[in-house]
CSV table of C-alpha atoms and ligand atoms in Angstrom, one decimal:
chain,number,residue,atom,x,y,z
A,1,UNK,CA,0.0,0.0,0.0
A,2,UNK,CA,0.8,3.8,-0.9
A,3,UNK,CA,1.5,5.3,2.9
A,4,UNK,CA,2.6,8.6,3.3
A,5,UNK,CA,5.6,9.3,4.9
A,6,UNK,CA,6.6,13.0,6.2
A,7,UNK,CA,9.5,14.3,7.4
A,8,UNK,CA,10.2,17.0,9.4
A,9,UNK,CA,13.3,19.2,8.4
A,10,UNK,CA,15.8,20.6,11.7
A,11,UNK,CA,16.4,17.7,13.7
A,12,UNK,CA,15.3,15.1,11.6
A,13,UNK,CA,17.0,15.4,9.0
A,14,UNK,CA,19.8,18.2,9.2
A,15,UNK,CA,20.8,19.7,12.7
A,16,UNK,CA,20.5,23.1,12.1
A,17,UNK,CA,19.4,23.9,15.4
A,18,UNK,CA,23.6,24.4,16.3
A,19,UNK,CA,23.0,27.3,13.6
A,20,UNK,CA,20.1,28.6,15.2
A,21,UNK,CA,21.4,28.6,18.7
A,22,UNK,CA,24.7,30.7,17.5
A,23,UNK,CA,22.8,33.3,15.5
A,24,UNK,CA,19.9,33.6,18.4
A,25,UNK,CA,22.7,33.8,20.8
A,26,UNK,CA,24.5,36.8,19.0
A,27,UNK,CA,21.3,38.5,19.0
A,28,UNK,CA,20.4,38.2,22.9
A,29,UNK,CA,24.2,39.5,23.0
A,30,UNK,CA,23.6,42.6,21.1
A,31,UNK,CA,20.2,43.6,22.7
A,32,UNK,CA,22.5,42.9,26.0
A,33,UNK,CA,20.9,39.6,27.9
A,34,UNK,CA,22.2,36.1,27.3
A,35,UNK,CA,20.9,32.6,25.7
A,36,UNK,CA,21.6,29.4,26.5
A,37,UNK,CA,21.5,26.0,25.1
A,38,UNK,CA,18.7,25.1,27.1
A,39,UNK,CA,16.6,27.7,26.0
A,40,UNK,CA,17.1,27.3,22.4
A,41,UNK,CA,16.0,23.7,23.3
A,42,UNK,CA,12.6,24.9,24.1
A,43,UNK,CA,12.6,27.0,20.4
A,44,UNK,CA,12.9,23.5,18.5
A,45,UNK,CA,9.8,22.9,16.1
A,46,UNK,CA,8.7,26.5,17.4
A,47,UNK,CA,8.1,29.3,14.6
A,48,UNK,CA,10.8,32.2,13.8
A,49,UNK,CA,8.0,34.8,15.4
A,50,UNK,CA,7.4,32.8,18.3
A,51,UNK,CA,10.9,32.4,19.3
A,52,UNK,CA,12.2,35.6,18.8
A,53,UNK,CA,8.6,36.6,21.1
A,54,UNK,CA,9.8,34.1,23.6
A,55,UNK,CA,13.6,35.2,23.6
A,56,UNK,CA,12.6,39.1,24.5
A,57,UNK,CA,10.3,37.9,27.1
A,58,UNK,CA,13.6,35.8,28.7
A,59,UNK,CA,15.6,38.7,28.3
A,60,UNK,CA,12.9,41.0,29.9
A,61,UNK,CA,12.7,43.5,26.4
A,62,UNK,CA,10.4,45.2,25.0
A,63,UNK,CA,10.8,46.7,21.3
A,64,UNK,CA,8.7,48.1,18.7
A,65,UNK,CA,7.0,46.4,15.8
A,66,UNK,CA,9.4,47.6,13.7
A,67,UNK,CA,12.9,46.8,15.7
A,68,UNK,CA,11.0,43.5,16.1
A,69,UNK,CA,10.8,43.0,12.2
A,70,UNK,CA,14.9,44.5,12.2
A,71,UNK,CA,15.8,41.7,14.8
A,72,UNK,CA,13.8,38.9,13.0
A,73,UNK,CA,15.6,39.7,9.2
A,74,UNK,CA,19.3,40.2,11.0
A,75,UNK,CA,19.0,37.1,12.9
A,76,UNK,CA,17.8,34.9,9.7
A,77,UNK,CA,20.6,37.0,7.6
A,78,UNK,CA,23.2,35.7,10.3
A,79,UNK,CA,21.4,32.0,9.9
A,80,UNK,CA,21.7,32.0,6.1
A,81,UNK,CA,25.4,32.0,6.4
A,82,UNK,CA,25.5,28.9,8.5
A,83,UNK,CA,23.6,28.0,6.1
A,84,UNK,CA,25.2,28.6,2.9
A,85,UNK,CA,28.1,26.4,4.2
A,86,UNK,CA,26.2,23.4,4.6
A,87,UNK,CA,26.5,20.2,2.4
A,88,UNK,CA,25.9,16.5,2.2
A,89,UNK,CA,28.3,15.7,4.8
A,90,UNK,CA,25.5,17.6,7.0
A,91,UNK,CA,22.6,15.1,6.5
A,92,UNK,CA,22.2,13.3,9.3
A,93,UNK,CA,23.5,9.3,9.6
A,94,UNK,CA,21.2,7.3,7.6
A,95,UNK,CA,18.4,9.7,6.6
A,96,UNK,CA,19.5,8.8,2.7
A,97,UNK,CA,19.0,5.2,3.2
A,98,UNK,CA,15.7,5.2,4.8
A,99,UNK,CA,14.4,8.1,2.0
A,100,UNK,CA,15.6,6.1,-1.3
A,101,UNK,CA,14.1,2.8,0.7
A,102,UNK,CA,11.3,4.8,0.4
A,103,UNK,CA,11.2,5.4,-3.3
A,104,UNK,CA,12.1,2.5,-4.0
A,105,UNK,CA,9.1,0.9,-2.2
A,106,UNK,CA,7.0,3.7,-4.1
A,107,UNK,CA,5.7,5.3,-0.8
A,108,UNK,CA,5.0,8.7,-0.8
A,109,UNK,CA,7.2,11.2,0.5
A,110,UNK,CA,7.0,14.8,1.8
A,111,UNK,CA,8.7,17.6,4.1
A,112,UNK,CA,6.7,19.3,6.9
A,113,UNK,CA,8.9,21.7,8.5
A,114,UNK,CA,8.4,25.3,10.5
A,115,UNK,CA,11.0,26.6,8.6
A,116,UNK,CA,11.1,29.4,5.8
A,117,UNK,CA,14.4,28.5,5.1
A,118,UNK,CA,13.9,24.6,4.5
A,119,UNK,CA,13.8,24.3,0.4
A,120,UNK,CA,17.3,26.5,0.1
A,121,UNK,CA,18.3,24.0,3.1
A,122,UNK,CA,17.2,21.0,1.0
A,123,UNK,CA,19.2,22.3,-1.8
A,124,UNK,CA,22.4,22.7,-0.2
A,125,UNK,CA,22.3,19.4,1.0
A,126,UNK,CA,21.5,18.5,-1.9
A,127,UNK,CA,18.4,15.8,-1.8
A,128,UNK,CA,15.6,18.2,-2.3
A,129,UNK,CA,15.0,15.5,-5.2
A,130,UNK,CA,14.1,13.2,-3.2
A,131,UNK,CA,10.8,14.6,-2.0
A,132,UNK,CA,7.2,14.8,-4.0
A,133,UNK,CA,6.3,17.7,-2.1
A,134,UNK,CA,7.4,20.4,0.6
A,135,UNK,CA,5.4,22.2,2.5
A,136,UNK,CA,7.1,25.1,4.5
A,137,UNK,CA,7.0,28.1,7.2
A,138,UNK,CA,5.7,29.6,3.6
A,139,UNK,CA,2.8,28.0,3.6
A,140,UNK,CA,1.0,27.7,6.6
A,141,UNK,CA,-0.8,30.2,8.8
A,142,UNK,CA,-0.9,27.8,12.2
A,143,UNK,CA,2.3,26.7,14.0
A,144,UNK,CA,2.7,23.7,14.8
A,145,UNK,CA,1.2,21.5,17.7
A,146,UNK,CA,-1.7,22.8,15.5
A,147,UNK,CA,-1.6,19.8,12.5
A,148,UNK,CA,-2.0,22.0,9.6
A,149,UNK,CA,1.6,21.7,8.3
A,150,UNK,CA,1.3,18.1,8.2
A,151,UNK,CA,-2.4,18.2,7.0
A,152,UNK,CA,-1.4,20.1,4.1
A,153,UNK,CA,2.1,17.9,3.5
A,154,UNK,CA,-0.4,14.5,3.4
A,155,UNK,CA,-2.6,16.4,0.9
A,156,UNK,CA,-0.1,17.3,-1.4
A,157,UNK,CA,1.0,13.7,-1.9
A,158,UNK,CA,-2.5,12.6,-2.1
A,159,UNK,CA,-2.4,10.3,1.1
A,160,UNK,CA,-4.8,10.5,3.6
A,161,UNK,CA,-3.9,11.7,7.3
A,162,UNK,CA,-4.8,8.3,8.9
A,163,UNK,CA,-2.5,6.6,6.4
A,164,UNK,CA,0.7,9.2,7.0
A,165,UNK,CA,3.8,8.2,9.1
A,166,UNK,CA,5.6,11.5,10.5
A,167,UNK,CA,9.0,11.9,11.5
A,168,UNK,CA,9.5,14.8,14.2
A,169,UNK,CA,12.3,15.8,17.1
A,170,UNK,CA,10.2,18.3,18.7
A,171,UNK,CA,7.3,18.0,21.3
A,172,UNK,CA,5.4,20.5,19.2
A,173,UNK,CA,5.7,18.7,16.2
A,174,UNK,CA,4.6,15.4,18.0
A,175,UNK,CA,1.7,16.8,19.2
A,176,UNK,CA,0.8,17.9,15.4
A,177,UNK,CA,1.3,14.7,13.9
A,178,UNK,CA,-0.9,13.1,16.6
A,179,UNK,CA,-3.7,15.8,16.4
A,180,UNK,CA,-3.2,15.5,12.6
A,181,UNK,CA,-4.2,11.3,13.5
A,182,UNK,CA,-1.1,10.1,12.0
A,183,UNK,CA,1.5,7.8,13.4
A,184,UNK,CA,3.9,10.3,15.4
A,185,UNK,CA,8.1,9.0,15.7
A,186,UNK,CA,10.0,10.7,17.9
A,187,UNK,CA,13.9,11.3,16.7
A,188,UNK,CA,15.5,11.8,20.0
A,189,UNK,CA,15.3,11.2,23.6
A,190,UNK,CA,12.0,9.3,25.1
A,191,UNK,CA,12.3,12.1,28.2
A,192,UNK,CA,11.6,14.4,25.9
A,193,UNK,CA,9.1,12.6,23.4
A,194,UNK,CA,7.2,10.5,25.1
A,195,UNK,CA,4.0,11.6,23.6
A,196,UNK,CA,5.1,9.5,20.1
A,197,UNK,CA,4.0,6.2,19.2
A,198,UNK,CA,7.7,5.5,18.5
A,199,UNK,CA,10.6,6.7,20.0
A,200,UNK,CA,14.5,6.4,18.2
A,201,UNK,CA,17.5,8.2,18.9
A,202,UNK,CA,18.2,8.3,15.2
A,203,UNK,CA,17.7,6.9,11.7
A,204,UNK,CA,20.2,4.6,12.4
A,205,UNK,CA,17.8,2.8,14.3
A,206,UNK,CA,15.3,2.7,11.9
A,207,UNK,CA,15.5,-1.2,10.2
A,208,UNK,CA,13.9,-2.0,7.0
A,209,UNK,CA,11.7,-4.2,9.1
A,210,UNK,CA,10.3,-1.5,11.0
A,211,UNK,CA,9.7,0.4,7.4
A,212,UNK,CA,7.7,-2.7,6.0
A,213,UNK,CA,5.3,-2.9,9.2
A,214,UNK,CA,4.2,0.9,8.4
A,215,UNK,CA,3.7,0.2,5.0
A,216,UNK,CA,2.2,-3.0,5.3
A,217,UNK,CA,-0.2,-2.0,8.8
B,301,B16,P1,13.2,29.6,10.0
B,301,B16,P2,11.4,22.3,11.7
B,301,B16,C1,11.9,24.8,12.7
B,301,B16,O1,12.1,23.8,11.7
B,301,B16,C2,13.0,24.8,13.8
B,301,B16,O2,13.0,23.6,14.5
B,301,B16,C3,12.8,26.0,14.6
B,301,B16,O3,13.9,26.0,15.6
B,301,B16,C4,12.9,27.3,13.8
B,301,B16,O4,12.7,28.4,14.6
B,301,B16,C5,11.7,27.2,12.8
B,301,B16,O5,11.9,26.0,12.0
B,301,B16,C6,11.7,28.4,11.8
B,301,B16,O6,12.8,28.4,11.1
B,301,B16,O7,13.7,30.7,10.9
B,301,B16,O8,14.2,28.9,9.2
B,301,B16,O9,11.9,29.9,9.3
B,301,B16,O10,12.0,21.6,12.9
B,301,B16,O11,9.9,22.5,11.8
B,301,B16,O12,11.9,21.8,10.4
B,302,MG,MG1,12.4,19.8,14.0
């Protein structure tokens, strides 16, 4: 059977969130409060609005709509050029394997991510190939735990919710997928995800066993 399967994009499949963290942190720094590791944790999944929202509420700052708007395009300028350095060597430990499994089983396959930045992040890596159809930060109007991102990502492969298989890191996202009604697995650390219906630390751990019993379920 044609299942869907959706990936998520930071954390899943790249770790940009090192990327994030530095150009977050320089931000904090300038506006004169500090950021930590822990708190970008919490940003994971989480819209670029609604962290830079949260980070000024940490540091205690208030700013204008408009310094808002300044501090949202500097901080994604600073991002770009982590970004612009990436390459395949980024992709994360068998993430390739499982996605050409994939196609080769003729499953569907799509990208769900938060992220404005995720097709120019697809093309540095250099497998945006490899997926039917993306759906973005672009294209969405409800962050996720709301399950419109993944929603739209099983409608633009044609396969419905209940027969979709999503790939996430973040509780936010987890929540999304299982509002959305499709089987939710965790990439990361059961503290954290608990809420999915499957919990690895990484692809590695993904066996072409465990790929068949989607499909086939
Ligand atoms: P951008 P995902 C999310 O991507 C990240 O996890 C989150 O940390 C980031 O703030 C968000 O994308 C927006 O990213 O600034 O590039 O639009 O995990 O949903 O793929
Ligand atoms: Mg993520």
């Amino acid at each position: 059977k044609r299942k869907g399967f959706i990936f998520d994009l930071d954390g899943v499949i790249v770790d940009t969130a090192k990327y994030h963290f530095l150009a977050w942190k320089n931000l904090a720094n300038s506006l004169g409060f500090d950021f930590t590791e822990i708190q970008n944790e919490q940003l994971k999944g989480v819209s670029r609005v609604e962290s830079l929202k949260k980070i000024l509420t940490w540091g205690e700052t208030t700013v204008s709509e408009e310094k808002f708007q300044d501090l949202m395009t500097l901080k994604n300028t600073e991002y770009l050029e982590f970004i612009n350095k990436m390459d395949d060597s980024e992709i994360l430990p068998d993430v390739p394997r499982v996605l050409d499994y994939l196609k080769d089983n003729k499953q569907g396959v799509s990208l769900g991510s938060a992220s404005k930045n995720a097709r120019v992040i697809l093309e540095k890596v250099n497998i945006l190939d490899k997926f039917e159809a993306i759906v973005d930060g672009n294209d969405v109007s409800k962050a996720k735990p709301d399950p419109e991102v993944f929603l739209n990502a099983a409608d633009a492969i044609n396969v419905k919710p209940e027969d979709c298989i999503v790939f996430e890191d973040s509780v936010a996202g987890v929540q999304a997928a299982n509002a959305a009604h499709m089987i939710s697995i965790g990439i990361g650390s059961e503290d954290v995800l608990h809420e999915a219906d499957y919990i690895f630390n990484d692809f590695t751990e993904i066996s072409t066993e465990f790929i068949n019993k989607l499909i086939n379920n």
